[in-house]
Amino acid sequence: MELLLNKEKQVVVVPRKTTRRKKIMRNWELYLFVLPCLLWFIVFKYVPMYGIQLAFKQYIPTEGIWGSPWIGFQHFTRFFESYQFWTLIKNTLSLSLWAFIFTFPVPIIVALLLNQLTSERYKKFVQTVIYAPHFISTVVLVGILFVFLSPTSGIVNHLIVLFGGEPILFMARPEWFKPLYVISGLWQETGWATIIYLAALAGVSPALHEAAIMDGANKWQRIWHVDIPGIRPTIVILLILAIGNIMNIGFEKAYLMQTDLNKSASAIIPTYVYEIGLQRAQYSFAAAIGLFNSVINLIMLLLVNRIVRKLGGNSLW
């Protein structure tokens, strides 16, 4: 309930539900804009959650999800005791950490450098060039990797041979899987990821830069003391979201880059779920592994968000 003063300056108790209803009616246009997004999440994110029960059942197609028998945590125990468990965890975490360490800070650096360009034509040209790879599909990107890195006809190996080296089987050697995955992702997504940082930099007041120039600050000092503090809330929010998805490494590119020879490094949880669930039709077991992966991500998200909130930063809630 809320306390309001009427014209006679008497305290009037207004029910909270009535106040909330009035606020909604006053801003009904804004809620109408939110409605399609809300419906999308309900239909495609929350309704399918009823399938989570597959992880605790022995799914029988003829019986359906509701008719299949409950078996508790047997699928989770089977996964934890599997000889592949630690290999999958190690590969998934190492690939995610590699990708995070290199792909998270680079867009920030690129956005800061682009923001310092004085020529608008050159700035737009650079943005167009670095944005373009984002629109290349993952299938085409991996195809380019196979063509360029081919041991017989690839341009990279031709250059290696030209300088006296031996051809390298890039797509067959496990030690090359992670570098190729990260470098290709860096090339494809860096430009697109700079957009949100450039938008945040546009909100930094020019008066702060003018005051810094009056105090004798050079460009690097203005970047460090004006630009970076100005976009720090954006960086923190994106950092929390990135850590919350630390186990959700991209399935498509990892699966397309996977070969029989590099599988010791390319076997990760998403590709294993695809192999178990769709290729071997072990739907309940695959659902259990996917649920385990999601729970780890949720725990990481809550933990990092709590740490940031305790430190006084900009948390998600």
Short mmCIF file of C-alpha atoms in Angstrom, two decimals:
data_model
loop_
_atom_site.label_atom_id
_atom_site.label_comp_id
_atom_site.label_asym_id
_atom_site.label_seq_id
_atom_site.Cartn_x
_atom_site.Cartn_y
_atom_site.Cartn_z
CA MET A 1 0.00 0.00 0.00
CA GLU A 2 1.01 3.63 -0.52
CA LEU A 3 0.29 6.72 1.61
CA LEU A 4 -1.00 9.81 -0.25
CA LEU A 5 -2.19 13.25 0.88
CA ASN A 6 -5.59 14.48 -0.31
CA LYS A 7 -6.63 18.14 -0.71
CA GLU A 8 -7.43 18.43 3.00
CA LYS A 9 -3.89 17.14 3.71
CA GLN A 10 -5.22 13.94 5.18
CA VAL A 11 -3.35 10.69 4.81
CA VAL A 12 -5.12 8.33 2.42
CA VAL A 13 -4.13 4.68 2.09
CA VAL A 14 -4.07 3.55 -1.55
CA PRO A 15 -3.81 -0.20 -2.26
CA ARG A 16 -0.62 -1.11 -4.10
CA LYS A 17 -2.55 -3.11 -6.73
CA THR A 18 -4.62 -0.03 -7.61
CA THR A 19 -1.49 2.10 -7.96
CA ARG A 20 0.19 -0.51 -10.16
CA ARG A 21 -2.93 -0.80 -12.34
CA LYS A 22 -3.02 2.97 -12.82
CA LYS A 23 0.65 3.03 -13.80
CA ILE A 24 0.04 0.31 -16.37
CA MET A 25 -2.97 2.10 -17.82
CA ARG A 26 -1.03 5.37 -17.95
CA ASN A 27 1.81 3.76 -19.92
CA TRP A 28 -0.17 1.14 -21.84
CA GLU A 29 1.63 1.96 -25.12
CA LEU A 30 4.99 0.96 -23.63
CA TYR A 31 3.59 -2.30 -22.26
CA LEU A 32 2.08 -2.99 -25.68
CA PHE A 33 5.55 -2.69 -27.22
CA VAL A 34 6.91 -5.16 -24.66
CA LEU A 35 4.08 -7.67 -25.22
CA PRO A 36 5.44 -9.35 -28.43
CA CYS A 37 8.83 -9.90 -26.79
CA LEU A 38 7.15 -11.31 -23.68
CA LEU A 39 5.00 -13.65 -25.75
CA TRP A 40 8.06 -14.83 -27.70
CA PHE A 41 9.87 -15.73 -24.49
CA ILE A 42 6.82 -17.51 -23.08
CA VAL A 43 6.20 -19.57 -26.23
CA PHE A 44 9.79 -20.40 -27.19
CA LYS A 45 11.63 -20.33 -23.85
CA TYR A 46 9.26 -21.16 -21.01
CA VAL A 47 6.72 -23.52 -22.58
CA PRO A 48 9.44 -25.92 -23.86
CA MET A 49 10.73 -26.22 -20.29
CA TYR A 50 8.24 -29.01 -19.70
CA GLY A 51 10.73 -31.15 -21.68
CA ILE A 52 13.25 -30.84 -18.82
CA GLN A 53 11.56 -33.83 -17.22
CA LEU A 54 13.14 -35.96 -19.95
CA ALA A 55 16.41 -35.71 -18.00
CA PHE A 56 14.79 -37.61 -15.11
CA LYS A 57 12.94 -40.22 -17.18
CA GLN A 58 13.72 -43.18 -19.38
CA TYR A 59 12.08 -41.81 -22.49
CA ILE A 60 10.01 -44.28 -24.49
CA PRO A 61 8.70 -42.79 -27.76
CA THR A 62 5.53 -44.89 -27.77
CA GLU A 63 4.67 -43.73 -24.24
CA GLY A 64 5.50 -40.06 -24.77
CA ILE A 65 7.12 -37.69 -22.31
CA TRP A 66 4.40 -37.90 -19.66
CA GLY A 67 4.01 -41.66 -19.89
CA SER A 68 7.71 -42.56 -19.70
CA PRO A 69 8.92 -43.93 -16.32
CA TRP A 70 10.83 -41.79 -13.83
CA ILE A 71 14.39 -42.92 -13.07
CA GLY A 72 15.65 -39.98 -10.99
CA PHE A 73 19.29 -38.97 -11.38
CA GLN A 74 20.49 -42.09 -13.18
CA HIS A 75 21.38 -40.22 -16.38
CA PHE A 76 23.40 -37.65 -14.43
CA THR A 77 25.25 -40.40 -12.56
CA ARG A 78 25.97 -42.15 -15.84
CA PHE A 79 27.41 -38.95 -17.32
CA PHE A 80 29.55 -38.15 -14.27
CA GLU A 81 30.96 -41.69 -14.26
CA SER A 82 31.60 -41.72 -17.99
CA TYR A 83 35.23 -41.90 -19.12
CA GLN A 84 34.49 -38.94 -21.43
CA PHE A 85 33.25 -36.64 -18.65
CA TRP A 86 36.52 -34.94 -17.74
CA THR A 87 37.65 -34.76 -21.37
CA LEU A 88 34.42 -32.97 -22.33
CA ILE A 89 34.63 -30.60 -19.35
CA LYS A 90 38.29 -29.81 -20.05
CA ASN A 91 37.73 -29.20 -23.76
CA THR A 92 34.60 -27.11 -23.20
CA LEU A 93 36.13 -24.93 -20.48
CA SER A 94 39.48 -24.46 -22.23
CA LEU A 95 37.83 -23.52 -25.53
CA SER A 96 35.43 -21.15 -23.76
CA LEU A 97 38.23 -19.50 -21.78
CA TRP A 98 40.39 -19.11 -24.89
CA ALA A 99 37.49 -17.50 -26.71
CA PHE A 100 36.61 -15.28 -23.73
CA ILE A 101 40.17 -14.07 -23.07
CA PHE A 102 40.76 -13.03 -26.68
CA THR A 103 37.32 -12.06 -27.98
CA PHE A 104 36.00 -10.05 -25.01
CA PRO A 105 38.63 -7.27 -24.70
CA VAL A 106 39.41 -6.85 -28.42
CA PRO A 107 36.04 -5.23 -29.35
CA ILE A 108 36.51 -2.74 -26.50
CA ILE A 109 39.97 -1.79 -27.78
CA VAL A 110 38.73 -1.49 -31.39
CA ALA A 111 35.76 0.66 -30.30
CA LEU A 112 38.05 2.99 -28.32
CA LEU A 113 40.38 3.36 -31.32
CA LEU A 114 37.51 3.96 -33.76
CA ASN A 115 36.10 6.59 -31.44
CA GLN A 116 39.36 8.55 -31.73
CA LEU A 117 39.28 8.72 -35.55
CA THR A 118 38.67 12.24 -36.81
CA SER A 119 37.90 11.33 -40.43
CA GLU A 120 34.27 10.21 -40.66
CA ARG A 121 34.77 8.68 -44.13
CA TYR A 122 37.71 6.57 -42.99
CA LYS A 123 35.85 5.60 -39.80
CA LYS A 124 32.82 4.39 -41.79
CA PHE A 125 35.08 2.49 -44.19
CA VAL A 126 36.83 0.68 -41.33
CA GLN A 127 33.50 -0.11 -39.66
CA THR A 128 32.11 -1.55 -42.89
CA VAL A 129 35.19 -3.72 -43.40
CA ILE A 130 35.16 -5.17 -39.87
CA TYR A 131 31.36 -5.56 -39.74
CA ALA A 132 31.17 -7.54 -43.00
CA PRO A 133 32.53 -10.90 -41.71
CA HIS A 134 29.65 -11.12 -39.23
CA PHE A 135 27.24 -11.71 -42.13
CA ILE A 136 29.18 -14.72 -43.40
CA SER A 137 27.45 -17.92 -42.32
CA THR A 138 29.28 -20.37 -40.09
CA VAL A 139 29.17 -23.04 -42.80
CA VAL A 140 30.84 -20.72 -45.31
CA LEU A 141 33.42 -19.60 -42.74
CA VAL A 142 34.46 -23.17 -41.94
CA GLY A 143 34.54 -23.94 -45.68
CA ILE A 144 36.94 -21.02 -46.15
CA LEU A 145 39.14 -22.43 -43.37
CA PHE A 146 39.29 -25.85 -45.03
CA VAL A 147 40.14 -24.30 -48.42
CA PHE A 148 42.77 -21.86 -47.15
CA LEU A 149 44.40 -24.41 -44.82
CA SER A 150 44.37 -27.38 -47.18
CA PRO A 151 47.76 -29.20 -47.08
CA THR A 152 47.81 -29.55 -50.90
CA SER A 153 46.07 -26.50 -52.35
CA GLY A 154 45.68 -24.07 -49.44
CA ILE A 155 47.29 -20.65 -49.74
CA VAL A 156 48.62 -20.81 -46.17
CA ASN A 157 50.55 -24.03 -46.76
CA HIS A 158 51.79 -22.71 -50.11
CA LEU A 159 53.33 -19.77 -48.25
CA ILE A 160 54.84 -22.10 -45.64
CA VAL A 161 56.43 -24.23 -48.39
CA LEU A 162 57.60 -21.08 -50.19
CA PHE A 163 59.61 -20.09 -47.11
CA GLY A 164 61.12 -23.56 -46.77
CA GLY A 165 58.69 -25.19 -44.36
CA GLU A 166 56.64 -28.37 -44.50
CA PRO A 167 52.86 -28.42 -45.09
CA ILE A 168 50.84 -28.53 -41.87
CA LEU A 169 47.61 -30.50 -41.46
CA PHE A 170 45.86 -27.68 -39.62
CA MET A 171 42.39 -29.24 -39.58
CA ALA A 172 43.67 -32.66 -38.53
CA ARG A 173 46.00 -31.77 -35.67
CA PRO A 174 44.32 -31.34 -32.25
CA GLU A 175 46.74 -28.61 -31.11
CA TRP A 176 45.57 -26.33 -33.93
CA PHE A 177 41.83 -26.64 -33.24
CA LYS A 178 41.56 -24.06 -30.45
CA PRO A 179 43.76 -21.38 -32.11
CA LEU A 180 41.84 -21.70 -35.39
CA TYR A 181 38.50 -21.60 -33.58
CA VAL A 182 39.42 -18.46 -31.63
CA ILE A 183 41.14 -16.60 -34.48
CA SER A 184 38.27 -17.24 -36.91
CA GLY A 185 35.76 -16.12 -34.27
CA LEU A 186 37.81 -13.01 -33.58
CA TRP A 187 37.86 -12.12 -37.28
CA GLN A 188 34.14 -12.77 -37.71
CA GLU A 189 32.65 -11.15 -34.60
CA THR A 190 34.98 -8.37 -33.44
CA GLY A 191 33.46 -5.69 -35.67
CA TRP A 192 29.89 -6.57 -34.78
CA ALA A 193 30.69 -6.61 -31.05
CA THR A 194 32.08 -3.06 -31.21
CA ILE A 195 28.64 -1.62 -32.03
CA ILE A 196 27.38 -1.65 -28.44
CA TYR A 197 30.62 -0.09 -27.15
CA LEU A 198 30.52 2.64 -29.80
CA ALA A 199 26.94 3.37 -28.75
CA ALA A 200 28.08 3.62 -25.12
CA LEU A 201 30.97 5.91 -26.12
CA ALA A 202 28.50 8.17 -27.93
CA GLY A 203 26.88 8.79 -24.54
CA VAL A 204 30.09 10.12 -22.98
CA SER A 205 29.72 13.88 -22.53
CA PRO A 206 32.01 15.98 -24.80
CA ALA A 207 32.33 18.40 -21.88
CA LEU A 208 34.42 15.81 -20.05
CA HIS A 209 36.86 15.64 -22.96
CA GLU A 210 36.99 19.42 -23.20
CA ALA A 211 37.76 19.68 -19.48
CA ALA A 212 40.46 17.02 -19.81
CA ILE A 213 42.04 18.88 -22.76
CA MET A 214 42.03 22.09 -20.71
CA ASP A 215 43.89 20.19 -17.99
CA GLY A 216 46.53 19.12 -20.52
CA ALA A 217 45.48 15.47 -20.98
CA ASN A 218 46.61 13.76 -24.17
CA LYS A 219 44.53 11.21 -26.13
CA TRP A 220 45.68 8.17 -24.17
CA GLN A 221 44.96 9.89 -20.87
CA ARG A 222 41.48 10.88 -22.09
CA ILE A 223 40.78 7.30 -23.15
CA TRP A 224 41.91 5.98 -19.76
CA HIS A 225 40.27 8.59 -17.53
CA VAL A 226 37.18 9.62 -19.57
CA ASP A 227 36.17 7.00 -22.15
CA ILE A 228 36.79 3.80 -20.19
CA PRO A 229 35.02 5.02 -16.99
CA GLY A 230 32.16 6.19 -19.22
CA ILE A 231 31.59 2.73 -20.72
CA ARG A 232 32.48 0.74 -17.59
CA PRO A 233 28.82 -0.11 -16.75
CA THR A 234 28.37 -1.53 -20.26
CA ILE A 235 31.59 -3.54 -19.97
CA VAL A 236 30.54 -4.97 -16.59
CA ILE A 237 27.08 -6.02 -17.82
CA LEU A 238 28.50 -7.71 -20.91
CA LEU A 239 31.20 -9.35 -18.77
CA ILE A 240 28.55 -10.87 -16.50
CA LEU A 241 26.57 -12.16 -19.48
CA ALA A 242 29.72 -13.55 -21.11
CA ILE A 243 30.74 -15.46 -17.98
CA GLY A 244 27.16 -16.68 -17.61
CA ASN A 245 27.52 -18.32 -21.03
CA ILE A 246 30.98 -19.72 -20.41
CA MET A 247 29.79 -23.30 -21.09
CA ASN A 248 27.67 -22.35 -24.12
CA ILE A 249 30.44 -22.48 -26.67
CA GLY A 250 29.10 -22.40 -30.22
CA PHE A 251 27.99 -25.82 -31.41
CA GLU A 252 27.85 -25.16 -35.16
CA LYS A 253 31.43 -24.11 -35.77
CA ALA A 254 32.92 -26.66 -33.38
CA TYR A 255 30.95 -29.46 -35.04
CA LEU A 256 31.82 -28.34 -38.57
CA MET A 257 35.52 -28.03 -37.70
CA GLN A 258 35.54 -31.42 -36.00
CA THR A 259 37.31 -34.29 -37.74
CA ASP A 260 38.20 -37.81 -36.62
CA LEU A 261 41.82 -36.73 -36.16
CA ASN A 262 41.21 -33.63 -34.00
CA LYS A 263 38.33 -35.04 -31.94
CA SER A 264 40.46 -35.27 -28.81
CA ALA A 265 40.43 -31.44 -28.71
CA SER A 266 37.15 -30.66 -30.50
CA ALA A 267 34.83 -32.94 -28.50
CA ILE A 268 32.84 -30.53 -26.31
CA ILE A 269 29.56 -30.83 -24.44
CA PRO A 270 27.32 -29.36 -27.23
CA THR A 271 28.76 -31.69 -29.89
CA TYR A 272 28.48 -34.63 -27.49
CA VAL A 273 24.81 -33.81 -26.82
CA TYR A 274 24.18 -33.75 -30.58
CA GLU A 275 25.96 -37.09 -31.04
CA ILE A 276 24.16 -38.79 -28.15
CA GLY A 277 20.74 -37.23 -28.66
CA LEU A 278 20.25 -37.13 -32.42
CA GLN A 279 22.70 -39.65 -33.82
CA ARG A 280 22.19 -42.31 -31.13
CA ALA A 281 18.60 -41.37 -30.19
CA GLN A 282 19.39 -41.34 -26.43
CA TYR A 283 17.09 -38.39 -25.82
CA SER A 284 16.86 -38.62 -22.03
CA PHE A 285 20.62 -38.91 -21.58
CA ALA A 286 21.21 -35.95 -23.92
CA ALA A 287 18.59 -33.89 -22.03
CA ALA A 288 20.37 -34.62 -18.75
CA ILE A 289 23.73 -33.47 -20.14
CA GLY A 290 22.15 -30.32 -21.58
CA LEU A 291 20.44 -29.56 -18.26
CA PHE A 292 23.74 -30.02 -16.39
CA ASN A 293 25.36 -27.56 -18.80
CA SER A 294 22.58 -25.00 -18.30
CA VAL A 295 22.72 -25.29 -14.51
CA ILE A 296 26.46 -24.61 -14.52
CA ASN A 297 25.88 -21.50 -16.64
CA LEU A 298 23.12 -20.32 -14.29
CA ILE A 299 25.34 -20.80 -11.22
CA MET A 300 28.17 -18.87 -12.89
CA LEU A 301 25.80 -16.04 -13.84
CA LEU A 302 24.36 -15.73 -10.32
CA LEU A 303 27.81 -15.97 -8.70
CA VAL A 304 29.45 -13.31 -10.87
CA ASN A 305 26.44 -11.01 -10.60
CA ARG A 306 26.50 -11.32 -6.81
CA ILE A 307 30.24 -10.58 -6.68
CA VAL A 308 29.81 -7.48 -8.87
CA ARG A 309 26.90 -6.26 -6.72
CA LYS A 310 28.94 -6.74 -3.55
CA LEU A 311 31.78 -4.72 -5.09
CA GLY A 312 29.36 -1.89 -5.82
CA GLY A 313 29.37 -2.28 -9.59
CA ASN A 314 26.55 -2.32 -12.13
CA SER A 315 24.97 -5.75 -11.73
CA LEU A 316 22.06 -7.23 -13.70
CA TRP A 317 19.74 -6.86 -10.71
#
